[in-house]
């Protein structure tokens, strides 16, 4: 099984594309709805909650876990990969969602930190949680590789809460409209929904963003990166049957209602 972890239902956007691109793999998804949203938590709490989630997935047999949460990836992934994982689960791996996005935005593979003269100067809008924006992780990694890319960051506080809280179409669209109105979109060619919850309401982003701005799909990019990774690291492939299990630390009744509304009407979470 491949583990997929998010603070809540946002990672379902990644899981959906992973299951489409890798139909023979089995997936175990854990949404930490009981502790969501992570966007309001301290860095220490995010690190501890992420460790707890990854531990559950690895204890259940996942040798590879995808952190399908930009906030957890931006705040916790590096320390988990560098110190915690080698001690706790030395044969296992954790991959995030930020690395494949930075590779696509900059045109430079992660392992090569040299700058890319081939990349055109471009203005890109990152829409993410307050924590992801404040971490500066996207900015730092993009600057290292493609300083000619001008990254405009816009935090969208409260949007994850509204989605997880089951807010209706009008308030959600209104919030997104407000965030875009507050952003100087002049010259921007591409927007990145740098929170895995945001593709659940991508239609509202599309409706309010200026028409010349295209959205870079994080689910597609992350799934493509995992396909490549599994081709290069066959030891993490499992010959499965496309079986998917969804677990939540929250109340499964509420989680099922909300996630079915945004994602897939057949989803069924059980409490872990
Ligand atoms: N889906 C998470 C992300 O990508 C949401 C974080 C949160 O719970 O605030 O950032």
Tab-separated table of C-alpha atoms and ligand atoms in Angstrom:
chain	number	residue	atom	x	y	z
A	1	UNK	CA	0.000	0.000	0.000
A	2	UNK	CA	1.024	3.560	-0.630
A	3	UNK	CA	0.072	5.948	2.169
A	4	UNK	CA	-1.433	9.367	1.488
A	5	UNK	CA	-1.673	11.882	4.329
A	6	UNK	CA	-3.419	15.235	4.667
A	7	UNK	CA	-4.779	17.359	7.493
A	8	UNK	CA	-8.256	16.638	6.121
A	9	UNK	CA	-10.041	16.007	2.829
A	10	UNK	CA	-7.739	18.092	0.622
A	11	UNK	CA	-5.435	15.182	-0.097
A	12	UNK	CA	-8.342	13.462	-1.842
A	13	UNK	CA	-7.592	15.714	-4.815
A	14	UNK	CA	-4.138	14.143	-5.002
A	15	UNK	CA	-5.393	10.623	-4.220
A	16	UNK	CA	-7.894	10.773	-7.097
A	17	UNK	CA	-5.176	11.441	-9.668
A	18	UNK	CA	-2.823	8.912	-8.062
A	19	UNK	CA	-5.430	6.161	-8.388
A	20	UNK	CA	-6.076	7.127	-12.032
A	21	UNK	CA	-2.372	7.094	-12.933
A	22	UNK	CA	-1.500	4.028	-10.823
A	23	UNK	CA	-4.533	1.733	-11.049
A	24	UNK	CA	-2.575	-1.342	-9.858
A	25	UNK	CA	-1.411	0.188	-6.596
A	26	UNK	CA	-3.346	-0.001	-3.318
A	27	UNK	CA	-3.704	3.214	-1.330
A	28	UNK	CA	-4.333	3.952	2.333
A	29	UNK	CA	-5.479	7.544	2.922
A	30	UNK	CA	-5.421	9.215	6.308
A	31	UNK	CA	-7.143	12.555	6.854
A	32	UNK	CA	-6.306	14.133	10.201
A	33	UNK	CA	-9.702	15.842	10.341
A	34	UNK	CA	-9.680	15.588	14.136
A	35	UNK	CA	-6.805	18.105	14.209
A	36	UNK	CA	-7.513	20.127	11.056
A	37	UNK	CA	-6.900	22.750	9.923
A	38	UNK	CA	-3.132	22.775	10.281
A	39	UNK	CA	-2.945	26.330	8.944
A	40	UNK	CA	-3.622	27.774	12.416
A	41	UNK	CA	-1.211	25.523	14.305
A	42	UNK	CA	2.338	26.126	15.486
A	43	UNK	CA	5.224	24.634	13.511
A	44	UNK	CA	5.939	22.265	16.424
A	45	UNK	CA	2.345	21.008	16.398
A	46	UNK	CA	2.411	20.509	12.624
A	47	UNK	CA	5.624	18.486	12.904
A	48	UNK	CA	4.211	16.301	15.704
A	49	UNK	CA	0.855	15.754	13.975
A	50	UNK	CA	2.590	14.882	10.717
A	51	UNK	CA	4.849	12.378	12.496
A	52	UNK	CA	1.795	10.812	14.146
A	53	UNK	CA	-0.039	10.517	10.818
A	54	UNK	CA	2.937	9.073	8.962
A	55	UNK	CA	3.563	6.628	11.824
A	56	UNK	CA	-0.012	5.329	11.597
A	57	UNK	CA	0.334	4.781	7.855
A	58	UNK	CA	3.732	3.126	8.126
A	59	UNK	CA	2.623	0.937	11.048
A	60	UNK	CA	-0.246	-0.171	8.810
A	61	UNK	CA	2.257	-1.350	6.180
A	62	UNK	CA	2.878	1.653	3.906
A	63	UNK	CA	6.561	1.830	2.992
A	64	UNK	CA	6.021	4.983	0.989
A	65	UNK	CA	3.894	7.912	2.207
A	66	UNK	CA	2.890	10.950	0.170
A	67	UNK	CA	2.367	14.066	2.281
A	68	UNK	CA	-0.573	15.384	0.277
A	69	UNK	CA	-0.564	18.590	2.308
A	70	UNK	CA	1.437	21.652	1.319
A	71	UNK	CA	1.416	22.981	4.863
A	72	UNK	CA	2.853	19.772	6.333
A	73	UNK	CA	5.304	19.467	3.433
A	74	UNK	CA	6.477	23.079	3.814
A	75	UNK	CA	6.846	22.937	7.600
A	76	UNK	CA	7.668	19.335	8.495
A	77	UNK	CA	8.931	17.317	5.551
A	78	UNK	CA	12.595	18.271	5.575
A	79	UNK	CA	13.137	17.513	9.282
A	80	UNK	CA	11.168	14.294	9.025
A	81	UNK	CA	13.214	13.108	6.059
A	82	UNK	CA	16.554	14.153	7.493
A	83	UNK	CA	16.362	12.937	11.077
A	84	UNK	CA	13.109	11.309	12.140
A	85	UNK	CA	12.506	8.837	9.322
A	86	UNK	CA	16.039	7.357	9.214
A	87	UNK	CA	15.715	6.563	12.933
A	88	UNK	CA	12.107	5.372	13.000
A	89	UNK	CA	11.566	3.737	9.601
A	90	UNK	CA	14.950	3.575	7.860
A	91	UNK	CA	13.689	1.536	4.888
A	92	UNK	CA	10.701	3.763	4.211
A	93	UNK	CA	10.268	7.021	2.299
A	94	UNK	CA	8.140	10.162	2.563
A	95	UNK	CA	7.511	12.337	-0.489
A	96	UNK	CA	5.824	15.726	-0.519
A	97	UNK	CA	3.810	17.841	-2.929
A	98	UNK	CA	6.094	20.853	-2.976
A	99	UNK	CA	9.109	19.299	-4.703
A	100	UNK	CA	7.304	18.299	-7.939
A	101	UNK	CA	5.649	21.729	-8.100
A	102	UNK	CA	8.977	23.552	-7.731
A	103	UNK	CA	10.514	21.319	-10.412
A	104	UNK	CA	7.747	22.200	-12.869
A	105	UNK	CA	7.694	25.910	-11.987
A	106	UNK	CA	11.474	26.276	-12.355
A	107	UNK	CA	12.172	23.657	-15.017
A	108	UNK	CA	15.058	22.406	-12.838
A	109	UNK	CA	15.170	18.905	-11.315
A	110	UNK	CA	15.241	19.008	-7.503
A	111	UNK	CA	18.642	17.372	-7.251
A	112	UNK	CA	20.225	20.027	-9.466
A	113	UNK	CA	20.265	23.259	-7.547
A	114	UNK	CA	22.007	25.162	-10.330
A	115	UNK	CA	20.017	27.958	-11.834
A	116	UNK	CA	18.153	27.572	-15.079
A	117	UNK	CA	19.007	30.217	-17.684
A	118	UNK	CA	16.522	28.540	-20.035
A	119	UNK	CA	13.530	29.478	-17.927
A	120	UNK	CA	11.687	32.612	-19.064
A	121	UNK	CA	11.047	35.397	-16.603
A	122	UNK	CA	7.499	34.789	-15.484
A	123	UNK	CA	5.131	36.017	-12.804
A	124	UNK	CA	3.443	33.206	-10.923
A	125	UNK	CA	0.744	33.437	-8.259
A	126	UNK	CA	0.838	31.013	-5.334
A	127	UNK	CA	-2.438	30.672	-3.449
A	128	UNK	CA	-1.932	28.714	-0.227
A	129	UNK	CA	-2.573	28.602	3.501
A	130	UNK	CA	-1.116	31.304	5.707
A	131	UNK	CA	1.386	28.772	7.107
A	132	UNK	CA	2.658	27.682	3.687
A	133	UNK	CA	3.105	31.297	2.595
A	134	UNK	CA	4.760	32.297	5.898
A	135	UNK	CA	7.163	29.341	5.709
A	136	UNK	CA	8.691	30.877	2.580
A	137	UNK	CA	9.406	27.350	1.343
A	138	UNK	CA	8.134	27.812	-2.219
A	139	UNK	CA	9.854	31.181	-2.540
A	140	UNK	CA	13.187	29.897	-1.251
A	141	UNK	CA	13.274	26.812	-3.455
A	142	UNK	CA	12.114	28.657	-6.589
A	143	UNK	CA	14.611	31.488	-6.040
A	144	UNK	CA	17.483	29.043	-5.726
A	145	UNK	CA	16.708	27.498	-9.098
A	146	UNK	CA	15.002	30.189	-11.180
A	147	UNK	CA	15.438	33.674	-9.696
A	148	UNK	CA	13.897	35.127	-12.846
A	149	UNK	CA	10.522	33.715	-11.739
A	150	UNK	CA	8.626	36.363	-9.808
A	151	UNK	CA	6.486	34.584	-7.216
A	152	UNK	CA	3.498	36.517	-5.887
A	153	UNK	CA	2.150	34.780	-2.784
A	154	UNK	CA	-1.388	35.158	-1.460
A	155	UNK	CA	-2.484	33.507	1.759
A	156	UNK	CA	-6.126	32.428	1.816
A	157	UNK	CA	-6.878	32.207	5.555
A	158	UNK	CA	-10.084	30.476	6.536
A	159	UNK	CA	-10.665	28.747	3.213
A	160	UNK	CA	-9.657	25.275	4.450
A	161	UNK	CA	-11.907	25.765	7.511
A	162	UNK	CA	-14.798	26.795	5.264
A	163	UNK	CA	-14.365	23.765	2.994
A	164	UNK	CA	-14.033	21.327	5.896
A	165	UNK	CA	-16.961	23.055	7.625
A	166	UNK	CA	-19.185	22.362	4.614
A	167	UNK	CA	-19.710	26.020	3.633
A	168	UNK	CA	-22.036	26.598	0.701
A	169	UNK	CA	-21.171	27.691	-2.829
A	170	UNK	CA	-21.942	31.379	-2.313
A	171	UNK	CA	-19.750	31.955	0.766
A	172	UNK	CA	-16.907	29.916	-0.745
A	173	UNK	CA	-16.973	31.817	-3.999
A	174	UNK	CA	-17.276	35.081	-2.065
A	175	UNK	CA	-14.176	34.294	-0.009
A	176	UNK	CA	-12.164	33.383	-3.099
A	177	UNK	CA	-13.345	36.531	-4.875
A	178	UNK	CA	-12.150	38.539	-1.883
A	179	UNK	CA	-8.682	36.938	-1.956
A	180	UNK	CA	-8.261	37.572	-5.679
A	181	UNK	CA	-9.481	41.189	-5.351
A	182	UNK	CA	-6.778	41.771	-2.736
A	183	UNK	CA	-4.091	40.453	-5.122
A	184	UNK	CA	-2.332	42.476	-7.793
A	185	UNK	CA	-2.737	40.029	-10.672
A	186	UNK	CA	-1.121	42.302	-13.295
A	187	UNK	CA	1.320	40.338	-15.457
A	188	UNK	CA	0.573	36.987	-13.837
A	189	UNK	CA	0.427	34.110	-16.322
A	190	UNK	CA	0.009	31.099	-14.041
A	191	UNK	CA	-1.617	30.376	-10.688
A	192	UNK	CA	-0.646	27.515	-8.393
A	193	UNK	CA	-3.264	26.221	-5.964
A	194	UNK	CA	-0.647	25.436	-3.316
A	195	UNK	CA	-3.047	23.842	-0.873
A	196	UNK	CA	-4.495	20.456	-1.677
A	197	UNK	CA	-7.938	21.585	-0.486
A	198	UNK	CA	-8.137	24.293	-3.133
A	199	UNK	CA	-8.664	22.036	-6.184
A	200	UNK	CA	-11.894	20.953	-4.455
A	201	UNK	CA	-13.139	24.482	-5.220
A	202	UNK	CA	-11.070	25.021	-8.375
A	203	UNK	CA	-14.160	26.026	-10.334
A	204	UNK	CA	-14.587	29.108	-8.120
A	205	UNK	CA	-10.921	30.037	-8.547
A	206	UNK	CA	-11.286	29.648	-12.305
A	207	UNK	CA	-14.414	31.800	-12.282
A	208	UNK	CA	-12.829	34.708	-10.427
A	209	UNK	CA	-9.237	34.677	-11.725
A	210	UNK	CA	-8.598	36.846	-14.822
A	211	UNK	CA	-9.124	34.708	-17.923
A	212	UNK	CA	-5.493	34.967	-19.089
A	213	UNK	CA	-4.255	33.168	-15.939
A	214	UNK	CA	-4.049	29.398	-16.182
A	215	UNK	CA	-4.056	27.108	-13.146
A	216	UNK	CA	-1.201	24.628	-12.793
A	217	UNK	CA	-2.697	21.358	-11.589
A	218	UNK	CA	-0.940	20.099	-8.478
A	219	UNK	CA	-2.735	16.701	-8.515
A	220	UNK	CA	-1.564	15.980	-12.080
A	221	UNK	CA	2.000	17.102	-11.391
A	222	UNK	CA	2.284	15.140	-8.131
A	223	UNK	CA	0.866	11.992	-9.727
A	224	UNK	CA	3.277	12.297	-12.657
A	225	UNK	CA	6.180	12.661	-10.220
A	226	UNK	CA	5.098	9.562	-8.286
A	227	UNK	CA	4.829	7.510	-11.484
A	228	UNK	CA	8.427	8.521	-12.300
A	229	UNK	CA	9.581	7.813	-8.751
A	230	UNK	CA	8.084	4.321	-8.743
A	231	UNK	CA	9.715	3.541	-12.083
A	232	UNK	CA	13.082	4.480	-10.583
A	233	UNK	CA	12.418	2.866	-7.161
A	234	UNK	CA	10.610	-0.350	-7.962
A	235	UNK	CA	10.988	-1.577	-4.368
A	236	UNK	CA	8.139	0.788	-3.385
A	237	UNK	CA	5.748	-0.579	-5.991
A	238	UNK	CA	3.167	-3.051	-4.777
A	239	UNK	CA	1.267	-5.387	-7.027
A	240	UNK	CA	-2.156	-4.467	-5.763
A	241	UNK	CA	-5.671	-4.424	-7.097
A	242	UNK	CA	-6.432	-0.724	-6.950
A	243	UNK	CA	-7.912	-1.033	-3.486
A	244	UNK	CA	-8.383	2.258	-1.594
A	245	UNK	CA	-9.061	2.620	2.132
A	246	UNK	CA	-9.956	5.986	3.680
A	247	UNK	CA	-9.306	6.665	7.362
A	248	UNK	CA	-10.020	9.747	9.428
A	249	UNK	CA	-9.130	10.880	12.912
A	250	UNK	CA	-12.345	12.934	12.857
A	251	UNK	CA	-16.041	12.124	12.871
A	252	UNK	CA	-16.584	9.901	9.807
A	253	UNK	CA	-20.247	10.882	9.420
A	254	UNK	CA	-19.430	14.577	9.000
A	255	UNK	CA	-16.294	13.841	6.964
A	256	UNK	CA	-18.247	11.614	4.560
A	257	UNK	CA	-20.915	14.260	3.991
A	258	UNK	CA	-18.376	17.008	3.276
A	259	UNK	CA	-15.968	14.932	1.186
A	260	UNK	CA	-18.755	13.411	-0.909
A	261	UNK	CA	-20.001	16.877	-1.704
A	262	UNK	CA	-16.649	18.109	-2.956
A	263	UNK	CA	-14.879	15.011	-4.177
A	264	UNK	CA	-16.597	11.723	-4.972
A	265	UNK	CA	-20.062	10.589	-3.974
A	266	UNK	CA	-18.883	7.044	-3.211
A	267	UNK	CA	-16.211	7.904	-0.641
A	268	UNK	CA	-16.493	6.271	2.767
A	269	UNK	CA	-14.167	7.163	5.593
A	270	UNK	CA	-13.889	5.084	8.725
A	271	UNK	CA	-12.588	6.284	12.064
A	272	UNK	CA	-9.085	5.291	13.019
B	1	LIG	N1	-4.508	20.514	2.523
B	1	LIG	C1	-3.628	21.272	3.369
B	1	LIG	C2	-2.572	21.990	2.530
B	1	LIG	O1	-2.279	21.567	1.474
B	1	LIG	C3	-4.431	22.149	4.270
B	1	LIG	C4	-3.675	22.591	5.489
B	1	LIG	C5	-4.549	22.977	6.642
B	1	LIG	O2	-5.134	22.072	7.253
B	1	LIG	O3	-4.616	24.174	6.933
B	1	LIG	O4	-1.986	22.952	2.895
